Coordinates of C-alpha atoms in Angstrom, one line a residue:
M1 CA 21.9 26.9 88.5
R2 CA 23.5 26.3 85.2
D3 CA 22.3 23.3 83.2
P4 CA 24.9 20.6 83.5
R5 CA 24.2 19.4 80.0
G6 CA 25.0 22.9 78.6
R7 CA 28.2 23.0 80.6
A8 CA 29.2 19.6 79.2
A9 CA 28.4 20.8 75.7
T10 CA 30.7 23.8 76.2
Y11 CA 33.6 21.5 77.3
L12 CA 33.2 19.3 74.3
F13 CA 33.1 22.4 71.9
A14 CA 36.5 23.6 73.8
L15 CA 38.0 20.1 73.3
F16 CA 37.1 20.2 69.6
L17 CA 38.6 23.7 69.1
I18 CA 42.1 23.0 70.9
P19 CA 43.3 20.5 68.3
Q20 CA 42.2 22.7 65.5
F21 CA 44.1 25.6 67.1
A22 CA 47.1 23.4 67.6
R23 CA 47.2 22.3 64.0
G24 CA 46.9 25.8 62.9
Q25 CA 49.9 26.8 65.2
S26 CA 52.1 24.0 64.0
K27 CA 51.9 25.2 60.3
S28 CA 53.4 28.6 61.5
Q29 CA 56.8 26.8 61.9
Y30 CA 57.0 26.1 58.1
P31 CA 56.9 29.6 56.7
R32 CA 56.0 30.4 53.1
T33 CA 59.6 31.8 52.4
D34 CA 63.1 30.5 53.3
F35 CA 66.7 31.4 52.5
H36 CA 69.0 28.5 51.6
G37 CA 72.7 27.8 51.0
W38 CA 73.3 25.1 48.4
T39 CA 76.5 23.2 47.8
D40 CA 76.8 20.6 44.9
I41 CA 79.4 18.6 43.3
S42 CA 79.4 16.7 40.0
A43 CA 82.4 14.4 39.1
T44 CA 82.9 12.7 35.6
H45 CA 85.3 10.2 34.3
P46 CA 85.3 9.0 30.5
V47 CA 84.5 5.3 29.9
H48 CA 84.0 5.7 26.1
E49 CA 84.7 8.2 23.4
N50 CA 81.5 10.0 23.8
V51 CA 80.3 8.6 27.2
Q52 CA 81.3 9.7 30.7
F53 CA 80.4 8.1 34.1
M54 CA 79.1 10.7 36.5
V55 CA 78.6 10.9 40.4
N56 CA 76.9 13.7 42.1
G57 CA 76.1 14.9 45.5
G58 CA 74.4 17.9 47.3
L59 CA 73.7 19.6 50.6
R60 CA 71.2 22.2 51.4
V61 CA 71.1 24.4 54.5
S62 CA 68.2 26.4 55.7
M63 CA 69.6 29.7 57.0
D64 CA 66.2 30.5 58.7
A65 CA 66.0 27.0 60.4
G66 CA 69.7 26.8 61.0
H67 CA 70.2 23.1 59.9
L68 CA 70.6 20.8 57.0
V69 CA 67.3 20.2 55.1
Y70 CA 68.5 18.2 52.1
R71 CA 71.1 15.6 51.2
R72 CA 71.6 14.0 47.8
V73 CA 73.8 11.3 46.3
G74 CA 73.6 9.7 43.0
A75 CA 75.3 8.4 39.8
G76 CA 74.6 8.1 36.1
L77 CA 75.9 8.4 32.5
V78 CA 76.4 11.5 30.3
W79 CA 76.2 10.4 26.5
K80 CA 77.2 13.1 24.1
V81 CA 75.2 11.9 21.0
N82 CA 76.5 14.7 18.8
K83 CA 77.5 18.3 19.3
H84 CA 73.8 19.4 19.7
L85 CA 72.5 16.6 21.8
T86 CA 73.3 15.1 25.1
L87 CA 71.5 12.3 27.0
S88 CA 71.9 11.5 30.7
P89 CA 70.2 8.7 32.6
Y90 CA 70.8 8.7 36.3
Y91 CA 69.8 7.6 39.7
N92 CA 69.6 9.8 42.9
F93 CA 68.8 9.2 46.6
Y94 CA 67.4 12.1 48.5
D95 CA 66.9 12.7 52.2
T96 CA 64.9 15.9 53.0
D97 CA 63.4 17.3 56.1
S98 CA 62.5 20.8 55.6
S99 CA 58.7 20.6 56.1
P100 CA 56.0 17.9 56.9
V101 CA 55.2 17.7 53.1
R102 CA 58.9 17.2 52.1
E103 CA 60.0 15.1 55.0
S104 CA 60.9 11.9 53.3
R105 CA 63.5 9.6 51.7
E106 CA 63.2 9.3 48.0
N107 CA 64.6 7.1 45.3
R108 CA 64.6 8.8 41.9
V109 CA 65.4 7.5 38.4
A110 CA 65.5 10.0 35.6
V111 CA 66.8 10.7 32.0
A112 CA 67.6 14.2 30.8
A113 CA 67.9 15.3 27.0
T114 CA 69.7 18.5 26.5
A115 CA 69.8 20.1 23.1
G116 CA 72.0 23.2 22.4
G117 CA 73.8 25.4 19.9
S118 CA 75.2 28.9 19.4
L119 CA 73.6 32.0 18.4
G120 CA 76.1 34.5 17.8
R121 CA 78.3 34.8 20.9
W122 CA 75.5 33.3 23.0
D123 CA 75.2 29.5 23.9
I124 CA 71.7 28.3 24.3
R125 CA 70.6 25.0 25.8
D126 CA 67.2 23.4 26.5
R127 CA 67.1 20.4 28.9
N128 CA 64.0 18.3 29.1
Q129 CA 64.1 15.9 32.1
F130 CA 61.6 13.2 33.1
E131 CA 61.8 11.8 36.6
R132 CA 60.2 8.8 38.3
R133 CA 60.0 9.2 42.1
F134 CA 59.7 6.4 44.6
L135 CA 58.5 8.1 47.8
I136 CA 57.7 6.7 51.2
G137 CA 54.0 7.4 50.6
G138 CA 53.9 6.1 47.0
Q139 CA 55.1 7.0 43.5
S140 CA 54.9 10.0 41.2
W141 CA 56.5 11.4 38.1
R142 CA 57.6 14.9 37.2
Y143 CA 58.8 16.7 34.0
R144 CA 61.2 19.6 34.1
N145 CA 62.3 22.0 31.4
R146 CA 65.2 24.2 31.8
L147 CA 66.2 26.9 29.1
E148 CA 69.6 28.4 29.8
V149 CA 71.7 31.2 28.0
A150 CA 75.4 31.7 28.6
H151 CA 78.0 34.1 27.4
D152 CA 81.9 34.2 27.9
V153 CA 83.4 37.5 29.1
T154 CA 86.8 38.5 30.2
V155 CA 87.3 40.4 33.4
A156 CA 90.8 41.5 34.7
H157 CA 92.4 39.0 32.2
S158 CA 90.3 36.3 33.6
R159 CA 87.8 34.5 31.5
L160 CA 84.4 33.9 33.1
R161 CA 81.2 32.4 31.7
L162 CA 77.9 34.2 32.7
F163 CA 74.7 32.3 32.6
A164 CA 71.0 32.6 33.3
W165 CA 68.3 30.0 33.3
D166 CA 64.7 29.3 34.2
E167 CA 63.3 25.9 34.9
V168 CA 59.6 24.9 35.2
F169 CA 58.3 21.7 36.9
Y170 CA 55.2 19.7 36.1
D171 CA 54.2 17.3 39.0
S172 CA 51.8 14.4 38.5
V173 CA 50.4 14.7 42.2
P174 CA 48.8 18.2 41.9
R175 CA 48.5 17.8 38.1
A176 CA 50.0 21.2 37.7
W177 CA 53.0 23.3 36.7
A178 CA 53.9 23.4 40.5
R179 CA 57.3 25.1 40.5
N180 CA 59.3 27.8 38.7
R181 CA 63.1 28.0 39.5
A182 CA 65.3 30.8 37.9
A183 CA 69.0 31.4 38.5
I184 CA 71.8 33.8 37.4
G185 CA 75.5 33.5 38.0
G186 CA 78.9 32.8 36.6
S187 CA 81.3 29.9 36.0
K188 CA 85.0 30.0 36.5
E189 CA 87.6 27.3 35.7
L190 CA 89.9 26.8 38.7
S191 CA 92.2 24.4 37.1
R192 CA 92.3 21.9 34.1
R193 CA 90.1 19.5 36.1
L194 CA 88.0 21.8 38.4
A195 CA 85.5 24.4 37.8
V196 CA 83.0 26.2 40.0
D197 CA 79.6 27.7 39.3
L198 CA 78.5 30.6 41.7
Y199 CA 74.9 31.7 41.4
Y200 CA 71.7 33.1 42.9
V201 CA 68.4 31.1 42.7
W202 CA 64.8 32.3 43.2
Q203 CA 62.1 29.6 43.4
N204 CA 58.3 29.7 43.6
D205 CA 56.3 26.7 44.4
N206 CA 52.6 26.9 45.6
H207 CA 52.2 23.3 46.6
V208 CA 55.0 22.8 49.5
R209 CA 56.3 24.9 52.4
P210 CA 58.5 26.6 52.2
G211 CA 57.8 27.2 48.6
D212 CA 59.4 30.6 47.9
L213 CA 63.3 30.3 48.2
N214 CA 66.1 32.7 47.9
T215 CA 69.3 30.7 47.5
I216 CA 73.0 31.3 47.2
G217 CA 74.6 28.2 45.5
A218 CA 78.0 26.7 44.5
L219 CA 78.3 23.8 42.1
F220 CA 81.8 22.2 41.6
H221 CA 82.5 20.3 38.5
A222 CA 85.3 17.9 38.7
R223 CA 86.9 15.7 35.9
F224 CA 89.1 12.7 36.4

């Protein structure tokens, strides 16, 4: 006859393994990669000779999950200090639900300083952005640097602006350069007050899931 103490020990061991297995299974629903569609809008209105008021918003859809995973709305200022430097302080509210790590509502205040100029027929801009993040579980900060090159071309009597940029993120929580995001695309003026950027984005992030993204995006610029 089997020892009842040994049978009890077997049951306890099985009960210990079940939640571990369940946790491992739950992670599988948040894959390493995802395909997104991004739609953003930025609208500006002059309030001073060199200062514009700006509002922005954005939606992101996970094509793999089949639902919205990101909503953003915010406002700020765009101050053109001179022809080579622009400062932009702003506030944004975020609501994300793409994974357990990123499922949150967030208030964020930030300031971006963009320096730029021309080198031959190429325009070069470097944006340095500092963000203070107020999350449900606490606070953190992040530094972002984005280097962009752009060039105007004419295709079928239509003027287009081609661009490419790469942006790296330093996050205070993992204390690491946690994310790299690169894009290539083109910009077209649809009217005197409206332009659109169409682009492809690739993202790598080892600290969240899904961290590797392939994205098709559209950014609408409106002027009032």
